[in-house]
């Protein structure tokens, strides 16, 4: 399936904005917020956007600045 395919991401502009938001996210929490905004489950995200899912997988679990001190 093409990375542009998604029922909730119909237009090229919308899917490009979605891709940019995922690529610029700073944490997995931020990615989850983006998925929620687009009414997309984690499973659907992984299945429809495997390359972006790998990008998100490499992110930290918490946003920068909110991690507990070491």
C-alpha atoms as a printed R data frame, in Angstrom:
   type eleno elety resid chain resno      x      y      z
1  ATOM     1    CA   UNK     A     1  0.000  0.000  0.000
2  ATOM     2    CA   UNK     A     2  1.292  3.473 -0.871
3  ATOM     3    CA   UNK     A     3  2.297  5.800  1.990
4  ATOM     4    CA   UNK     A     4 -0.191  8.355  0.641
5  ATOM     5    CA   UNK     A     5 -3.157  5.993  1.109
6  ATOM     6    CA   UNK     A     6 -5.414  6.730  4.053
7  ATOM     7    CA   UNK     A     7 -9.128  7.223  4.494
8  ATOM     8    CA   UNK     A     8 -8.594 10.196  6.837
9  ATOM     9    CA   UNK     A     9 -5.757 11.748  4.861
10 ATOM    10    CA   UNK     A    10 -7.494 12.289  1.546
11 ATOM    11    CA   UNK     A    11 -5.672 15.178 -0.063
12 ATOM    12    CA   UNK     A    12 -2.009 15.359 -0.986
13 ATOM    13    CA   UNK     A    13 -1.702 18.585  1.006
14 ATOM    14    CA   UNK     A    14 -3.170 16.959  4.113
15 ATOM    15    CA   UNK     A    15 -0.985 13.871  3.831
16 ATOM    16    CA   UNK     A    16  2.118 16.024  3.251
17 ATOM    17    CA   UNK     A    17  1.324 18.055  6.378
18 ATOM    18    CA   UNK     A    18  0.814 14.796  8.303
19 ATOM    19    CA   UNK     A    19  4.161 13.424  7.105
20 ATOM    20    CA   UNK     A    20  5.971 16.649  8.028
21 ATOM    21    CA   UNK     A    21  4.360 16.688 11.481
22 ATOM    22    CA   UNK     A    22  5.514 13.117 12.150
23 ATOM    23    CA   UNK     A    23  9.030 13.792 10.859
24 ATOM    24    CA   UNK     A    24  9.403 16.903 13.033
25 ATOM    25    CA   UNK     A    25  7.844 15.410 16.177
26 ATOM    26    CA   UNK     A    26 10.188 15.407 19.156
27 ATOM    27    CA   UNK     A    27  8.681 12.473 21.057
28 ATOM    28    CA   UNK     A    28  6.411  9.455 20.768
29 ATOM    29    CA   UNK     A    29  3.853 11.364 22.843
30 ATOM    30    CA   UNK     A    30  3.761 14.069 20.180
31 ATOM    31    CA   UNK     A    31  3.305 11.428 17.462
32 ATOM    32    CA   UNK     A    32  0.368  9.935 19.385
33 ATOM    33    CA   UNK     A    33 -1.212 13.401 19.574
34 ATOM    34    CA   UNK     A    34 -0.815 13.800 15.806
35 ATOM    35    CA   UNK     A    35 -2.387 10.383 15.198
36 ATOM    36    CA   UNK     A    36 -5.290 11.331 17.458
37 ATOM    37    CA   UNK     A    37 -5.797 14.610 15.554
38 ATOM    38    CA   UNK     A    38 -6.072 12.608 12.328
39 ATOM    39    CA   UNK     A    39 -8.281  9.927 13.899
40 ATOM    40    CA   UNK     A    40 -5.685  7.268 13.107
41 ATOM    41    CA   UNK     A    41 -4.933  4.331 15.394
42 ATOM    42    CA   UNK     A    42 -1.358  3.234 16.080
43 ATOM    43    CA   UNK     A    43 -2.020 -0.031 14.242
44 ATOM    44    CA   UNK     A    44 -3.398  1.756 11.179
45 ATOM    45    CA   UNK     A    45 -0.436  4.156 11.255
46 ATOM    46    CA   UNK     A    46  2.048  1.272 11.293
47 ATOM    47    CA   UNK     A    47  0.228 -0.568  8.498
48 ATOM    48    CA   UNK     A    48 -0.342  2.436  6.224
49 ATOM    49    CA   UNK     A    49  2.835  4.396  6.904
50 ATOM    50    CA   UNK     A    50  5.597  1.899  7.728
51 ATOM    51    CA   UNK     A    51  8.435  4.314  6.905
52 ATOM    52    CA   UNK     A    52  6.994  7.045  9.124
53 ATOM    53    CA   UNK     A    53  6.343  4.469 11.850
54 ATOM    54    CA   UNK     A    54 10.060  3.626 11.860
55 ATOM    55    CA   UNK     A    55 10.869  7.328 12.191
56 ATOM    56    CA   UNK     A    56  8.485  7.587 15.147
57 ATOM    57    CA   UNK     A    57  9.912  4.441 16.729
58 ATOM    58    CA   UNK     A    58 13.299  6.129 17.032
59 ATOM    59    CA   UNK     A    59 11.942  9.041 19.060
60 ATOM    60    CA   UNK     A    60 12.198  9.392 22.818
61 ATOM    61    CA   UNK     A    61  9.203  8.446 24.940
62 ATOM    62    CA   UNK     A    62  8.828 11.938 26.426
63 ATOM    63    CA   UNK     A    63  9.139 15.441 24.947
64 ATOM    64    CA   UNK     A    64 12.428 17.302 25.455
65 ATOM    65    CA   UNK     A    65 12.503 19.260 28.678
66 ATOM    66    CA   UNK     A    66  9.990 17.034 30.454
67 ATOM    67    CA   UNK     A    67 12.292 14.118 31.191
68 ATOM    68    CA   UNK     A    68 12.989 13.613 34.888
69 ATOM    69    CA   UNK     A    69 16.417 14.767 36.052
70 ATOM    70    CA   UNK     A    70 19.165 12.151 36.115
